[in-house]
Amino acid sequence: MVQAGEDAEAVCQQDLPQALKLLFEMNESADKVSSLVDSMLSQVKRGELATEEGLSFLEVKYHTLLSYLINLSHVVLRKVSGASIYNEPCIDRLVELRTVLERLRPIDKRLKYQIDKLVKTAVTGESSDASSFRANPDNMVSKLDEDADVNEDEDAATEKKSVYVPPKLAPVRYDWDESAASRQEKLLERAKRRALSSAMVRELREEFLDAPTELGSRVDSGAGPSGPSKEDRERQEYEETYFTRLPETKDKRKKRKLPTIGSLANELTNFESDFRVLEGEVMPTKKRKSSKKPTGKKGKKGFKKRKSR
Amino acid sequence: MSNRLLNRKQMVVDVIHPGQASIAKTVIREKLAKMYKAPADTIFVFGFKTAFGGGKTTGFGLIYDTLDFAKKFEPKYRLARHGLYERPKTTRKQRKERKNRMKKVRGTKKTKVGAAAAKK
């Protein structure tokens, strides 16, 4: 602060009122501190404050802080009196004490809770009841979200009553932006292929072509015109992989006994979709499943529908 | 295909027998023994189904390394077909009655009770 030089004096003039104020404050606080310390010392001398037991950690902290202050004031003194502080042993000691204080800080943070509790018991004068040191669950509840908590409880209660039902979403085929024309083309192609391999066309082929007639094991596997159906193929694969025989289902047994049951009449009478598609005359019609007739005398609604005469 | 975990060779057996009825399992075992140079008692064949129209039969065959492995891994009914295993002749009803008699007694007396009451 005090330096030789004229420009330095100008700076000093600027800082002067502030410096005076600071010095005044320093004087006041120093007086207060000294009075406090004197009273504490007298208390300790009289034996009112017991200082034997206590956290040694805190003692270390106080001692280091004191040494730090002493060294710091020595440095300030030297600077105020104009001496340089280059290569002073004070500086080294200050650095050492500073590092110690830094190391103490996280430990201090961890002990904070315990120290607070002890201080509280000392102040309130309660007995050293071990249960008073247990956790306080009321402190854990957040006091901000009270409204939200109440609502959530109600909703949870109502939800628990009903069973979770997963959404019924059936997977649908993705047609990747097919245009109507290409779709028609595909349908036509499929219908043509079906027509070519239908029973009628096969018989015609046998009649008119010179190829030898093919007989073979056709019912169990290789039943359809293009060999075994998908189901039969899958069953065969499963049986061969797992070395087991799957039992015969009821419909399979019936088909074995009466192979043409239910299908012969349809085969014979199903002309329309077969040939005209091949010639390109007619567009393939949608396959409609035969409507089921109500079983027995009484229909669904419980009465027989009368035919109008 | 050799199944090293179960110490055996397993295969699908296709028998072609035009004009004949299905071939007996013992004959098939002999043929397999000759083909794979294995003793016939380690060969187990099962699941033969004749295709419609006749002439071809398909089934499964297992060829074990030794008879001990066969006894260890084969299910009891297939061993019984070869005479290597005898089922206990007790009927289900008898077994259940014995169990109920044993329920009335505690400890080592159970064995005595079961046998004694059965002799009645």
Tab-separated table of C-alpha atoms in Angstrom:
chain	number	residue	atom	x	y	z
A	1	MET	CA	0.000	0.000	0.000
A	2	VAL	CA	2.756	2.456	0.847
A	3	GLN	CA	5.070	2.828	-2.142
A	4	ALA	CA	7.485	5.345	-3.485
A	5	GLY	CA	6.403	7.121	-6.640
A	6	GLU	CA	4.065	9.930	-7.564
A	7	ASP	CA	1.470	7.976	-9.506
A	8	ALA	CA	1.287	5.665	-6.537
A	9	GLU	CA	0.333	8.627	-4.388
A	10	ALA	CA	-2.580	9.386	-6.668
A	11	VAL	CA	-3.804	5.818	-6.311
A	12	CYS	CA	-3.417	6.144	-2.571
A	13	GLN	CA	-5.479	9.276	-2.511
A	14	GLN	CA	-8.293	7.404	-4.215
A	15	ASP	CA	-8.142	4.465	-1.853
A	16	LEU	CA	-7.736	6.546	1.266
A	17	PRO	CA	-11.365	6.917	2.425
A	18	GLN	CA	-12.079	3.249	1.811
A	19	ALA	CA	-8.930	2.231	3.666
A	20	LEU	CA	-9.851	4.417	6.613
A	21	LYS	CA	-13.289	2.833	6.793
A	22	LEU	CA	-11.857	-0.664	6.664
A	23	LEU	CA	-9.351	0.138	9.414
A	24	PHE	CA	-12.103	1.490	11.604
A	25	GLU	CA	-14.159	-1.697	11.114
A	26	MET	CA	-11.119	-3.803	11.872
A	27	ASN	CA	-10.605	-1.989	15.123
A	28	GLU	CA	-14.185	-2.562	16.197
A	29	SER	CA	-14.216	-6.273	15.373
A	30	ALA	CA	-10.867	-6.726	17.111
A	31	ASP	CA	-12.298	-5.195	20.276
A	32	LYS	CA	-15.310	-7.489	20.158
A	33	VAL	CA	-13.236	-10.571	19.581
A	34	SER	CA	-10.882	-9.789	22.427
A	35	SER	CA	-13.792	-9.296	24.821
A	36	LEU	CA	-15.323	-12.620	23.792
A	37	VAL	CA	-12.067	-14.479	24.171
A	38	ASP	CA	-11.463	-12.937	27.606
A	39	SER	CA	-14.852	-14.029	28.854
A	40	MET	CA	-14.329	-17.549	27.505
A	41	LEU	CA	-10.908	-17.787	29.124
A	42	SER	CA	-12.291	-16.661	32.471
A	43	GLN	CA	-15.056	-19.262	32.168
A	44	VAL	CA	-12.567	-22.019	31.431
A	45	LYS	CA	-10.327	-20.896	34.339
A	46	ARG	CA	-13.258	-20.988	36.693
A	47	GLY	CA	-14.018	-24.495	35.447
A	48	GLU	CA	-17.500	-23.862	34.029
A	49	LEU	CA	-16.626	-25.228	30.613
A	50	ALA	CA	-15.163	-28.730	30.575
A	51	THR	CA	-12.612	-29.079	27.854
A	52	GLU	CA	-11.150	-32.529	28.507
A	53	GLU	CA	-13.600	-34.529	26.435
A	54	GLY	CA	-14.444	-33.437	22.948
A	55	LEU	CA	-13.803	-34.175	19.366
A	56	SER	CA	-10.062	-34.153	18.784
A	57	PHE	CA	-10.812	-33.416	15.169
A	58	LEU	CA	-12.238	-30.070	16.126
A	59	GLU	CA	-9.188	-29.331	18.285
A	60	VAL	CA	-6.944	-29.941	15.341
A	61	LYS	CA	-9.097	-27.637	13.296
A	62	TYR	CA	-8.911	-24.814	15.819
A	63	HIS	CA	-5.194	-25.106	16.262
A	64	THR	CA	-4.541	-24.997	12.572
A	65	LEU	CA	-6.826	-22.041	12.153
A	66	LEU	CA	-5.049	-20.153	14.920
A	67	SER	CA	-1.622	-20.860	13.502
A	68	TYR	CA	-2.880	-19.759	10.116
A	69	LEU	CA	-4.114	-16.470	11.548
A	70	ILE	CA	-0.867	-15.838	13.358
A	71	ASN	CA	1.193	-16.412	10.276
A	72	LEU	CA	-1.153	-14.299	8.215
A	73	SER	CA	-0.931	-11.395	10.609
A	74	HIS	CA	2.858	-11.668	10.519
A	75	VAL	CA	2.757	-11.405	6.756
A	76	VAL	CA	0.446	-8.404	6.911
A	77	LEU	CA	2.725	-6.708	9.439
A	78	ARG	CA	5.731	-7.126	7.248
A	79	LYS	CA	3.877	-5.779	4.216
A	80	VAL	CA	2.545	-2.804	6.122
A	81	SER	CA	6.032	-1.916	7.371
A	82	GLY	CA	7.351	-2.098	3.835
A	83	ALA	CA	9.531	-5.200	4.150
A	84	SER	CA	9.439	-7.796	1.403
A	85	ILE	CA	8.047	-11.230	2.019
A	86	TYR	CA	10.253	-12.977	-0.511
A	87	ASN	CA	11.474	-16.366	0.788
A	88	GLU	CA	9.848	-15.890	4.134
A	89	PRO	CA	9.385	-19.091	6.153
A	90	CYS	CA	5.947	-17.673	7.018
A	91	ILE	CA	4.744	-18.283	3.510
A	92	ASP	CA	5.714	-21.949	3.602
A	93	ARG	CA	3.985	-22.442	6.904
A	94	LEU	CA	0.898	-20.710	5.544
A	95	VAL	CA	0.797	-22.991	2.545
A	96	GLU	CA	1.170	-26.059	4.755
A	97	LEU	CA	-1.612	-24.982	7.079
A	98	ARG	CA	-3.827	-24.161	4.131
A	99	THR	CA	-3.486	-27.648	2.698
A	100	VAL	CA	-4.292	-29.160	6.082
A	101	LEU	CA	-7.443	-27.064	6.289
A	102	GLU	CA	-8.457	-28.108	2.796
A	103	ARG	CA	-8.048	-31.756	3.743
A	104	LEU	CA	-10.103	-31.235	6.859
A	105	ARG	CA	-13.022	-29.787	4.982
A	106	PRO	CA	-14.575	-32.971	3.534
A	107	ILE	CA	-14.193	-34.782	6.856
A	108	ASP	CA	-15.852	-31.837	8.477
A	109	LYS	CA	-18.720	-32.144	6.044
A	110	ARG	CA	-19.200	-35.792	6.905
A	111	LEU	CA	-19.142	-35.121	10.629
A	112	LYS	CA	-21.478	-32.175	10.306
A	113	TYR	CA	-24.610	-34.175	11.115
A	114	GLN	CA	-23.126	-35.747	14.229
A	115	ILE	CA	-21.763	-32.457	15.502
A	116	ASP	CA	-25.093	-30.749	14.967
A	117	LYS	CA	-26.879	-33.475	16.853
A	118	LEU	CA	-24.446	-33.241	19.766
A	119	VAL	CA	-24.732	-29.490	19.907
A	120	LYS	CA	-28.513	-29.760	19.874
A	121	THR	CA	-28.524	-32.181	22.781
A	122	ALA	CA	-26.127	-29.955	24.687
A	123	VAL	CA	-28.289	-26.911	24.090
A	124	THR	CA	-31.651	-28.479	24.795
A	125	GLY	CA	-30.227	-30.394	27.722
A	126	GLU	CA	-31.890	-33.715	26.817
A	127	SER	CA	-30.565	-37.002	28.114
A	128	SER	CA	-28.103	-38.958	25.983
A	129	ASP	CA	-30.831	-41.264	24.705
A	130	ALA	CA	-29.524	-43.349	21.862
A	131	SER	CA	-32.933	-43.468	20.223
A	132	SER	CA	-32.922	-39.712	19.812
A	133	PHE	CA	-30.215	-40.126	17.183
A	134	ARG	CA	-32.337	-42.249	14.859
A	135	ALA	CA	-33.465	-41.085	11.448
A	136	ASN	CA	-36.477	-38.884	11.157
A	137	PRO	CA	-38.670	-40.155	8.357
A	138	ASP	CA	-40.816	-37.050	8.395
A	139	ASN	CA	-37.818	-35.146	7.105
A	140	MET	CA	-37.633	-37.416	4.094
A	141	VAL	CA	-41.076	-36.602	2.747
A	142	SER	CA	-40.879	-33.697	0.372
A	143	LYS	CA	-43.111	-30.930	1.603
A	144	LEU	CA	-43.526	-29.400	-1.847
A	145	ASP	CA	-45.430	-32.078	-3.806
A	146	GLU	CA	-48.230	-32.648	-1.356
A	147	ASP	CA	-51.090	-32.207	-3.827
A	148	ALA	CA	-49.537	-34.546	-6.384
A	149	ASP	CA	-49.067	-37.272	-3.798
A	150	VAL	CA	-52.693	-37.233	-2.739
A	151	ASN	CA	-53.957	-37.515	-6.312
A	152	GLU	CA	-51.566	-40.321	-7.167
A	153	ASP	CA	-52.769	-42.401	-4.245
A	154	GLU	CA	-56.366	-42.225	-5.410
A	155	ASP	CA	-55.517	-43.182	-8.958
A	156	ALA	CA	-53.364	-46.086	-7.835
A	157	ALA	CA	-56.208	-47.428	-5.717
A	158	THR	CA	-58.696	-47.390	-8.581
A	159	GLU	CA	-56.210	-48.891	-11.018
A	160	LYS	CA	-55.353	-51.805	-8.801
A	161	LYS	CA	-58.941	-53.010	-8.849
A	162	SER	CA	-59.136	-53.570	-12.616
A	163	VAL	CA	-56.986	-56.259	-14.197
A	164	TYR	CA	-54.544	-55.161	-16.844
A	165	VAL	CA	-55.916	-55.934	-20.274
A	166	PRO	CA	-53.378	-55.691	-23.077
A	167	PRO	CA	-54.530	-53.795	-26.153
A	168	LYS	CA	-55.943	-56.008	-28.889
A	169	LEU	CA	-53.792	-55.074	-31.819
A	170	ALA	CA	-53.540	-57.682	-34.477
A	171	PRO	CA	-50.527	-57.427	-36.754
A	172	VAL	CA	-51.503	-56.270	-40.209
A	173	ARG	CA	-49.631	-56.878	-43.407
A	174	TYR	CA	-47.702	-53.885	-44.695
A	175	ASP	CA	-48.227	-53.307	-48.377
A	176	TRP	CA	-45.364	-50.820	-48.882
A	177	ASP	CA	-47.286	-48.194	-50.840
A	178	GLU	CA	-48.609	-50.560	-53.443
A	179	SER	CA	-50.640	-48.917	-56.130
A	180	ALA	CA	-54.053	-50.293	-57.019
A	181	ALA	CA	-52.849	-51.393	-60.444
A	182	SER	CA	-49.939	-53.452	-59.125
A	183	ARG	CA	-52.219	-55.031	-56.577
A	184	GLN	CA	-54.638	-56.069	-59.282
A	185	GLU	CA	-51.772	-57.466	-61.269
A	186	LYS	CA	-50.624	-59.546	-58.354
A	187	LEU	CA	-54.097	-60.861	-57.679
A	188	LEU	CA	-54.483	-61.777	-61.329
A	189	GLU	CA	-51.204	-63.629	-61.348
A	190	ARG	CA	-52.119	-65.588	-58.262
A	191	ALA	CA	-55.500	-66.478	-59.688
A	192	LYS	CA	-53.871	-67.678	-62.904
A	193	ARG	CA	-51.454	-69.868	-61.009
A	194	ARG	CA	-54.319	-71.317	-59.002
A	195	ALA	CA	-56.293	-71.958	-62.147
A	196	LEU	CA	-53.391	-73.688	-63.832
A	197	SER	CA	-52.965	-76.108	-60.965
A	198	SER	CA	-56.630	-76.747	-60.316
A	199	ALA	CA	-58.125	-80.207	-60.557
A	200	MET	CA	-59.950	-79.547	-63.792
A	201	VAL	CA	-56.847	-78.378	-65.614
A	202	ARG	CA	-54.819	-81.264	-64.268
A	203	GLU	CA	-57.256	-83.792	-65.588
A	204	LEU	CA	-57.259	-82.095	-68.968
A	205	ARG	CA	-53.505	-82.204	-68.968
A	206	GLU	CA	-53.528	-85.908	-68.253
A	207	GLU	CA	-55.971	-86.494	-71.037
A	208	PHE	CA	-54.310	-84.522	-73.777
A	209	LEU	CA	-50.613	-84.527	-73.031
A	210	ASP	CA	-48.343	-87.488	-73.554
A	211	ALA	CA	-46.639	-87.267	-70.169
A	212	PRO	CA	-46.871	-90.431	-68.065
A	213	THR	CA	-49.482	-90.487	-65.344
A	214	GLU	CA	-48.112	-89.990	-61.886
A	215	LEU	CA	-49.383	-92.033	-59.023
A	216	GLY	CA	-47.984	-91.933	-55.582
A	217	SER	CA	-48.338	-91.472	-51.881
A	218	ARG	CA	-50.600	-88.559	-51.965
A	219	VAL	CA	-52.736	-88.453	-48.889
A	220	ASP	CA	-50.584	-88.222	-45.808
A	221	SER	CA	-47.908	-86.047	-47.256
A	222	GLY	CA	-48.077	-84.705	-50.753
A	223	ALA	CA	-51.809	-84.391	-50.604
A	224	GLY	CA	-52.347	-81.200	-52.562
A	225	PRO	CA	-51.534	-80.526	-56.201
A	226	SER	CA	-48.233	-78.919	-55.327
A	227	GLY	CA	-47.100	-81.563	-52.913
A	228	PRO	CA	-47.673	-81.529	-49.178
A	229	SER	CA	-49.525	-78.582	-47.750
A	230	LYS	CA	-47.782	-76.146	-45.481
A	231	GLU	CA	-49.211	-77.833	-42.412
A	232	ASP	CA	-48.085	-81.239	-43.540
A	233	ARG	CA	-44.645	-79.988	-44.318
A	234	GLU	CA	-44.314	-78.355	-40.917
A	235	ARG	CA	-45.514	-81.475	-39.157
A	236	GLN	CA	-43.044	-83.588	-41.064
A	237	GLU	CA	-40.191	-81.266	-40.236
A	238	TYR	CA	-41.106	-81.248	-36.568
A	239	GLU	CA	-41.344	-85.016	-36.429
A	240	GLU	CA	-37.985	-85.490	-38.049
A	241	THR	CA	-36.195	-82.937	-35.897
A	242	TYR	CA	-37.565	-84.101	-32.593
A	243	PHE	CA	-37.782	-87.823	-33.334
A	244	THR	CA	-41.392	-88.099	-32.213
A	245	ARG	CA	-44.660	-88.908	-33.877
A	246	LEU	CA	-47.403	-86.360	-33.357
A	247	PRO	CA	-50.814	-87.901	-32.777
A	248	GLU	CA	-53.346	-87.800	-35.603
A	249	THR	CA	-55.985	-85.118	-35.255
A	250	LYS	CA	-59.684	-85.853	-35.584
A	251	ASP	CA	-60.087	-84.177	-38.966
A	252	LYS	CA	-57.057	-86.008	-40.299
A	253	ARG	CA	-58.580	-89.305	-39.264
A	254	LYS	CA	-61.861	-88.410	-40.953
A	255	LYS	CA	-60.027	-87.431	-44.108
A	256	ARG	CA	-58.237	-90.711	-44.111
A	257	LYS	CA	-61.480	-92.665	-43.816
A	258	LEU	CA	-63.508	-90.531	-46.207
A	259	PRO	CA	-61.107	-88.514	-48.307
A	260	THR	CA	-63.581	-86.539	-50.345
A	261	ILE	CA	-65.937	-85.532	-47.585
A	262	GLY	CA	-66.893	-81.900	-47.902
A	263	SER	CA	-64.551	-81.175	-50.806
A	264	LEU	CA	-65.728	-83.291	-53.728
A	265	ALA	CA	-68.822	-81.311	-54.537
A	266	ASN	CA	-66.947	-78.034	-54.313
A	267	GLU	CA	-64.275	-79.277	-56.637
A	268	LEU	CA	-66.754	-80.396	-59.211
A	269	THR	CA	-68.895	-77.304	-59.148
A	270	ASN	CA	-66.245	-74.637	-58.814
A	271	PHE	CA	-65.879	-73.564	-62.402
A	272	GLU	CA	-66.131	-69.835	-62.504
A	273	SER	CA	-62.833	-68.812	-61.071
A	274	ASP	CA	-60.825	-71.335	-63.020
A	275	PHE	CA	-60.643	-70.672	-66.725
A	276	ARG	CA	-61.813	-67.224	-67.527
A	277	VAL	CA	-58.996	-65.770	-65.512
A	278	LEU	CA	-56.510	-67.516	-67.758
A	279	GLU	CA	-57.991	-65.923	-70.821
A	280	GLY	CA	-57.843	-62.550	-69.242
A	281	GLU	CA	-61.538	-61.939	-69.571
A	282	VAL	CA	-62.588	-61.642	-66.019
A	283	MET	CA	-60.896	-60.146	-62.993
A	284	PRO	CA	-60.367	-62.576	-60.109
A	285	THR	CA	-63.259	-62.475	-57.701
A	286	LYS	CA	-62.836	-62.627	-53.983
A	287	LYS	CA	-63.201	-66.041	-52.451
A	288	ARG	CA	-66.262	-66.127	-50.273
A	289	LYS	CA	-66.536	-68.738	-47.589
A	290	SER	CA	-69.688	-70.781	-47.682
A	291	SER	CA	-72.166	-69.345	-45.197
A	292	LYS	CA	-72.860	-71.622	-42.279
A	293	LYS	CA	-76.386	-72.808	-41.907
A	294	PRO	CA	-77.908	-72.750	-38.436
A	295	THR	CA	-77.419	-76.175	-36.891
A	296	GLY	CA	-80.467	-78.151	-36.004
A	297	LYS	CA	-84.061	-77.203	-36.405
A	298	LYS	CA	-83.948	-73.966	-34.525
A	299	GLY	CA	-81.704	-71.292	-35.844
A	300	LYS	CA	-79.748	-68.695	-33.941
A	301	LYS	CA	-82.742	-66.635	-33.027
A	302	GLY	CA	-84.670	-69.599	-31.795
A	303	PHE	CA	-87.243	-69.808	-34.519
A	304	LYS	CA	-87.249	-71.183	-37.973
A	305	LYS	CA	-87.414	-68.699	-40.782
A	306	ARG	CA	-90.410	-69.407	-42.961
A	307	LYS	CA	-90.026	-69.349	-46.656
A	308	SER	CA	-92.431	-67.047	-48.288
A	309	ARG	CA	-94.801	-68.995	-50.482
B	1	MET	CA	-26.125	-87.790	-37.291
B	2	SER	CA	-24.111	-88.543	-34.167
B	3	ASN	CA	-25.432	-87.172	-30.922
B	4	ARG	CA	-22.339	-87.098	-28.688
B	5	LEU	CA	-24.303	-85.834	-25.702
B	6	LEU	CA	-26.375	-88.998	-25.622
B	7	ASN	CA	-23.634	-91.220	-27.049
B	8	ARG	CA	-25.600	-92.380	-30.024
B	9	LYS	CA	-26.216	-92.018	-33.722
B	10	GLN	CA	-29.730	-90.944	-34.627
B	11	MET	CA	-31.354	-91.050	-38.050
B	12	VAL	CA	-34.578	-91.139	-40.006
B	13	VAL	CA	-35.045	-94.555	-41.584
B	14	ASP	CA	-36.796	-94.838	-44.961
B	15	VAL	CA	-37.746	-98.358	-45.939
B	16	ILE	CA	-38.849	-98.988	-49.504
B	17	HIS	CA	-40.766	-102.243	-49.910
B	18	PRO	CA	-42.874	-102.203	-53.049
B	19	GLY	CA	-45.535	-104.837	-53.146
B	20	GLN	CA	-44.922	-105.981	-49.539
B	21	ALA	CA	-46.476	-105.156	-46.223
B	22	SER	CA	-44.543	-103.110	-43.689
B	23	ILE	CA	-41.270	-104.725	-42.693
B	24	ALA	CA	-40.847	-105.982	-39.121
B	25	LYS	CA	-38.701	-103.913	-36.775
B	26	THR	CA	-36.347	-106.812	-36.065
B	27	VAL	CA	-35.510	-107.148	-39.753
B	28	ILE	CA	-34.831	-103.429	-39.962
B	29	ARG	CA	-32.522	-103.686	-36.966
B	30	GLU	CA	-30.538	-106.463	-38.610
B	31	LYS	CA	-30.128	-104.404	-41.740
B	32	LEU	CA	-28.983	-101.358	-39.780
B	33	ALA	CA	-26.532	-103.492	-37.812
B	34	LYS	CA	-24.955	-104.630	-41.058
B	35	MET	CA	-24.853	-101.110	-42.472
B	36	TYR	CA	-23.319	-99.456	-39.410
B	37	LYS	CA	-21.333	-102.425	-38.091
B	38	ALA	CA	-22.924	-102.197	-34.675
B	39	PRO	CA	-24.345	-104.973	-32.514
B	40	ALA	CA	-28.054	-105.319	-33.106
B	41	ASP	CA	-28.961	-105.042	-29.430
B	42	THR	CA	-27.772	-101.424	-29.298
B	43	ILE	CA	-30.072	-100.439	-32.154
B	44	PHE	CA	-33.532	-99.103	-31.352
B	45	VAL	CA	-36.069	-98.301	-34.064
B	46	PHE	CA	-39.530	-96.860	-33.591
B	47	GLY	CA	-42.258	-94.648	-35.063
B	48	PHE	CA	-42.754	-96.412	-38.384
B	49	LYS	CA	-45.514	-95.033	-40.582
B	50	THR	CA	-46.351	-96.429	-43.994
B	51	ALA	CA	-47.187	-93.892	-46.660
B	52	PHE	CA	-50.559	-94.041	-48.335
B	53	GLY	CA	-50.612	-96.558	-51.122
B	54	GLY	CA	-47.890	-98.692	-49.604
B	55	GLY	CA	-44.351	-99.254	-50.724
B	56	LYS	CA	-42.591	-96.806	-48.435
B	57	THR	CA	-42.309	-96.670	-44.655
B	58	THR	CA	-40.620	-93.955	-42.616
B	59	GLY	CA	-39.419	-94.216	-39.028
B	60	PHE	CA	-36.643	-93.289	-36.638
B	61	GLY	CA	-33.553	-95.194	-35.574
B	62	LEU	CA	-31.036	-94.809	-32.766
B	63	ILE	CA	-27.711	-96.649	-32.556
B	64	TYR	CA	-26.062	-96.450	-29.124
B	65	ASP	CA	-22.332	-96.813	-28.498
B	66	THR	CA	-22.811	-99.436	-25.832
B	67	LEU	CA	-25.697	-101.254	-24.265
B	68	ASP	CA	-25.036	-99.467	-20.973
B	69	PHE	CA	-25.636	-96.115	-22.577
B	70	ALA	CA	-28.772	-97.492	-24.160
B	71	LYS	CA	-30.062	-98.642	-20.788
B	72	LYS	CA	-29.268	-95.242	-19.349
B	73	PHE	CA	-30.866	-93.060	-22.002
B	74	GLU	CA	-33.675	-95.003	-23.613
B	75	PRO	CA	-37.189	-94.660	-22.282
B	76	LYS	CA	-38.424	-97.679	-20.373
B	77	TYR	CA	-41.058	-98.761	-22.853
B	78	ARG	CA	-38.520	-99.134	-25.650
B	79	LEU	CA	-36.238	-101.159	-23.404
B	80	ALA	CA	-39.221	-103.320	-22.519
B	81	ARG	CA	-39.744	-104.018	-26.217
B	82	HIS	CA	-36.257	-105.516	-26.296
B	83	GLY	CA	-36.748	-107.386	-23.060
B	84	LEU	CA	-34.219	-105.295	-21.125
B	85	TYR	CA	-36.726	-103.951	-18.631
B	86	GLU	CA	-39.682	-105.365	-16.769
B	87	ARG	CA	-42.469	-103.135	-15.571
B	88	PRO	CA	-43.634	-103.691	-12.015
B	89	LYS	CA	-46.864	-105.626	-12.176
B	90	THR	CA	-48.621	-103.685	-9.456
B	91	THR	CA	-51.769	-102.027	-10.597
B	92	ARG	CA	-52.485	-98.397	-9.979
B	93	LYS	CA	-55.201	-99.209	-7.507
B	94	GLN	CA	-52.895	-101.387	-5.447
B	95	ARG	CA	-50.232	-98.733	-5.376
B	96	LYS	CA	-52.658	-96.122	-4.167
B	97	GLU	CA	-54.020	-98.414	-1.454
B	98	ARG	CA	-50.523	-99.114	-0.250
B	99	LYS	CA	-49.763	-95.429	-0.089
B	100	ASN	CA	-52.884	-94.783	1.942
B	101	ARG	CA	-51.970	-97.533	4.369
B	102	MET	CA	-48.539	-96.031	4.775
B	103	LYS	CA	-50.065	-92.667	5.570
B	104	LYS	CA	-51.464	-94.042	8.814
B	105	VAL	CA	-48.047	-94.973	10.191
B	106	ARG	CA	-45.016	-92.885	11.105
B	107	GLY	CA	-41.354	-93.572	10.428
B	108	THR	CA	-39.674	-96.892	9.646
B	109	LYS	CA	-42.893	-98.801	10.297
B	110	LYS	CA	-44.093	-97.625	6.905
B	111	THR	CA	-42.194	-100.298	5.020
B	112	LYS	CA	-43.536	-103.053	7.259
B	113	VAL	CA	-47.099	-101.866	7.016
B	114	GLY	CA	-47.089	-101.733	3.237
B	115	ALA	CA	-45.773	-105.236	2.784
B	116	ALA	CA	-47.825	-106.812	5.548
B	117	ALA	CA	-51.167	-105.446	4.437
B	118	ALA	CA	-50.504	-106.325	0.815
B	119	LYS	CA	-50.084	-109.966	1.680
B	120	LYS	CA	-53.603	-110.071	3.089
